[in-house]
Amino acid sequence: GESVGLHLPTLSVQEGDNSIINCAYSNSASDYFIWYKQESGKGPQFIIDIRSNMDKRQGQRVTVLLNKTVKHLSLQIAATQPGDSAVYFCAEMGWGNKLVFGAGTILRVKS
Amino acid sequence: DAMVIQNPRYQVTQFGKPVTLSCSQTLNHNVMYWYQQKSSQAPKLLFHYYDKDFNNEADTPDNFQSRRPNTSFCFLDIRSPGLGDAAMYLCATSLDGTNEKLFFGSGTQLSVL
């Protein structure tokens, strides 16, 4: 079956440094991917998305990279701030247009 | 302004006592979803409505039911909650469910005593 997984369950970075959160997916037919941020006790918050016809997309302080050859997705956060501390989920739009979430990465920002 | 609103924020129920969680949206989206999220895990899709069409996931227990009386509201009914049903329940919406982002509510944290 399809699955979306993450390489690192916890990432600690120093405030001001760049963060890179990685995600592997298994469904090569997926053509839409999203990164969500979830703070404690809150619902997932949309960060950025990318379609399979692109390999890079930039937002404000965030960049998503998609490598379809190796089925890998990453989220880059520039100049990481304490407010970026949260759990980050990648998700793919799989079969039947259902959004499937990966396991999540905890990002901790040290001041 | 909140676009997907879930009530209550926290819900405590007793083992075996039916409970209903509610979700409303101001986005006029066609699709509404219910996800279950257990501690330190990813959200897991239970079911979704496309307009009035109900789509259940194959592994969603029969104990979980849903109702969508109109475009704006969707309910999650747990007929006989067990201890294993304690979780955060997330409601989400999307315009038509095809390769587009979902908008999530803040969730209802369900405790089962």
Tab-separated table of N, CA and C in Angstrom, chain A residues 10-48:
chain	number	residue	atom	x	y	z
A	10	THR	N	13.120	13.590	15.187
A	10	THR	CA	13.358	14.817	15.937
A	10	THR	C	14.533	15.561	15.340
A	11	LEU	N	14.364	16.852	15.175
A	11	LEU	CA	15.419	17.706	14.651
A	11	LEU	C	15.598	18.904	15.582
A	12	SER	N	16.815	19.095	16.072
A	12	SER	CA	17.111	20.252	16.918
A	12	SER	C	18.039	21.186	16.166
A	13	VAL	N	17.665	22.449	16.107
A	13	VAL	CA	18.484	23.429	15.404
A	13	VAL	C	18.629	24.676	16.259
A	14	GLN	N	19.693	25.389	16.006
A	14	GLN	CA	19.936	26.645	16.699
A	14	GLN	C	19.146	27.757	16.008
A	15	GLU	N	18.608	28.637	16.830
A	15	GLU	CA	17.887	29.773	16.278
A	15	GLU	C	18.758	30.507	15.264
A	16	GLY	N	18.177	30.804	14.117
A	16	GLY	CA	18.912	31.507	13.070
A	16	GLY	C	19.498	30.594	12.012
A	17	ASP	N	19.652	29.318	12.363
A	17	ASP	CA	20.159	28.355	11.382
A	17	ASP	C	19.038	27.936	10.436
A	18	ASN	N	19.439	27.298	9.354
A	18	ASN	CA	18.449	26.734	8.434
A	18	ASN	C	18.084	25.311	8.876
A	19	SER	N	16.824	24.934	8.654
A	19	SER	CA	16.344	23.589	8.989
A	19	SER	C	15.982	22.859	7.710
A	20	ILE	N	16.260	21.572	7.716
A	20	ILE	CA	15.848	20.735	6.589
A	20	ILE	C	15.148	19.511	7.149
A	21	ILE	N	13.910	19.343	6.762
A	21	ILE	CA	13.114	18.198	7.193
A	21	ILE	C	12.841	17.342	5.963
A	22	ASN	N	13.103	16.055	6.087
A	22	ASN	CA	13.015	15.151	4.946
A	22	ASN	C	11.824	14.205	5.040
A	23	CYS	N	11.421	13.732	3.897
A	23	CYS	CA	10.270	12.828	3.810
A	23	CYS	C	10.448	11.918	2.605
A	24	ALA	N	10.170	10.642	2.792
A	24	ALA	CA	10.171	9.695	1.682
A	24	ALA	C	8.743	9.236	1.437
A	25	TYR	N	8.397	9.079	0.185
A	25	TYR	CA	7.073	8.570	-0.128
A	25	TYR	C	7.209	7.356	-1.024
A	26	SER	N	6.180	6.537	-1.047
A	26	SER	CA	6.292	5.275	-1.782
A	26	SER	C	5.393	5.205	-3.006
A	27	ASN	N	4.377	6.066	-3.076
A	27	ASN	CA	3.435	5.999	-4.183
A	27	ASN	C	3.921	6.882	-5.319
A	28	SER	N	4.514	6.283	-6.318
A	28	SER	CA	5.058	7.052	-7.430
A	28	SER	C	3.965	7.730	-8.257
A	29	ALA	N	2.713	7.316	-8.053
A	29	ALA	CA	1.608	7.926	-8.795
A	29	ALA	C	1.088	9.202	-8.140
A	30	SER	N	1.531	9.485	-6.923
A	30	SER	CA	1.074	10.709	-6.256
A	30	SER	C	1.571	11.927	-7.006
A	31	ASP	N	0.694	12.899	-7.144
A	31	ASP	CA	1.105	14.077	-7.910
A	31	ASP	C	0.882	15.387	-7.172
A	32	TYR	N	0.639	15.278	-5.866
A	32	TYR	CA	0.464	16.500	-5.092
A	32	TYR	C	0.944	16.240	-3.689
A	33	PHE	N	1.732	17.179	-3.147
A	33	PHE	CA	2.336	17.001	-1.837
A	33	PHE	C	2.194	18.283	-1.030
A	34	ILE	N	2.015	18.091	0.271
A	34	ILE	CA	1.806	19.236	1.150
A	34	ILE	C	2.670	19.070	2.394
A	35	TRP	N	3.140	20.177	2.910
A	35	TRP	CA	3.760	20.210	4.231
A	35	TRP	C	2.823	20.960	5.177
A	36	TYR	N	2.603	20.316	6.339
A	36	TYR	CA	1.809	20.935	7.391
A	36	TYR	C	2.660	21.107	8.642
A	37	LYS	N	2.338	22.148	9.383
A	37	LYS	CA	2.953	22.396	10.683
A	37	LYS	C	1.871	22.221	11.747
A	38	GLN	N	2.196	21.488	12.802
A	38	GLN	CA	1.218	21.303	13.867
A	38	GLN	C	1.833	21.648	15.209
A	39	GLU	N	1.308	22.665	15.840
A	39	GLU	CA	1.733	23.041	17.179
A	39	GLU	C	0.917	22.244	18.192
A	40	SER	N	1.450	22.152	19.375
A	40	SER	CA	0.843	21.323	20.415
A	40	SER	C	-0.608	21.733	20.673
A	41	GLY	N	-1.511	20.751	20.599
A	41	GLY	CA	-2.914	21.000	20.890
A	41	GLY	C	-3.679	21.719	19.802
A	42	LYS	N	-3.085	21.853	18.619
A	42	LYS	CA	-3.755	22.546	17.521
A	42	LYS	C	-3.857	21.648	16.295
A	43	GLY	N	-4.688	22.067	15.360
A	43	GLY	CA	-4.803	21.338	14.114
A	43	GLY	C	-3.651	21.653	13.177
A	44	PRO	N	-3.412	20.809	12.187
A	44	PRO	CA	-2.352	21.065	11.203
A	44	PRO	C	-2.592	22.362	10.449
A	45	GLN	N	-1.509	23.076	10.243
A	45	GLN	CA	-1.559	24.356	9.538
A	45	GLN	C	-0.773	24.231	8.238
A	46	PHE	N	-1.401	24.587	7.132
A	46	PHE	CA	-0.752	24.508	5.827
A	46	PHE	C	0.489	25.401	5.770
A	47	ILE	N	1.567	24.835	5.229
A	47	ILE	CA	2.781	25.628	5.041
A	47	ILE	C	3.010	25.899	3.559
A	48	ILE	N	3.138	24.813	2.803
A	48	ILE	CA	3.461	24.946	1.396
A	48	ILE	C	3.110	23.649	0.689
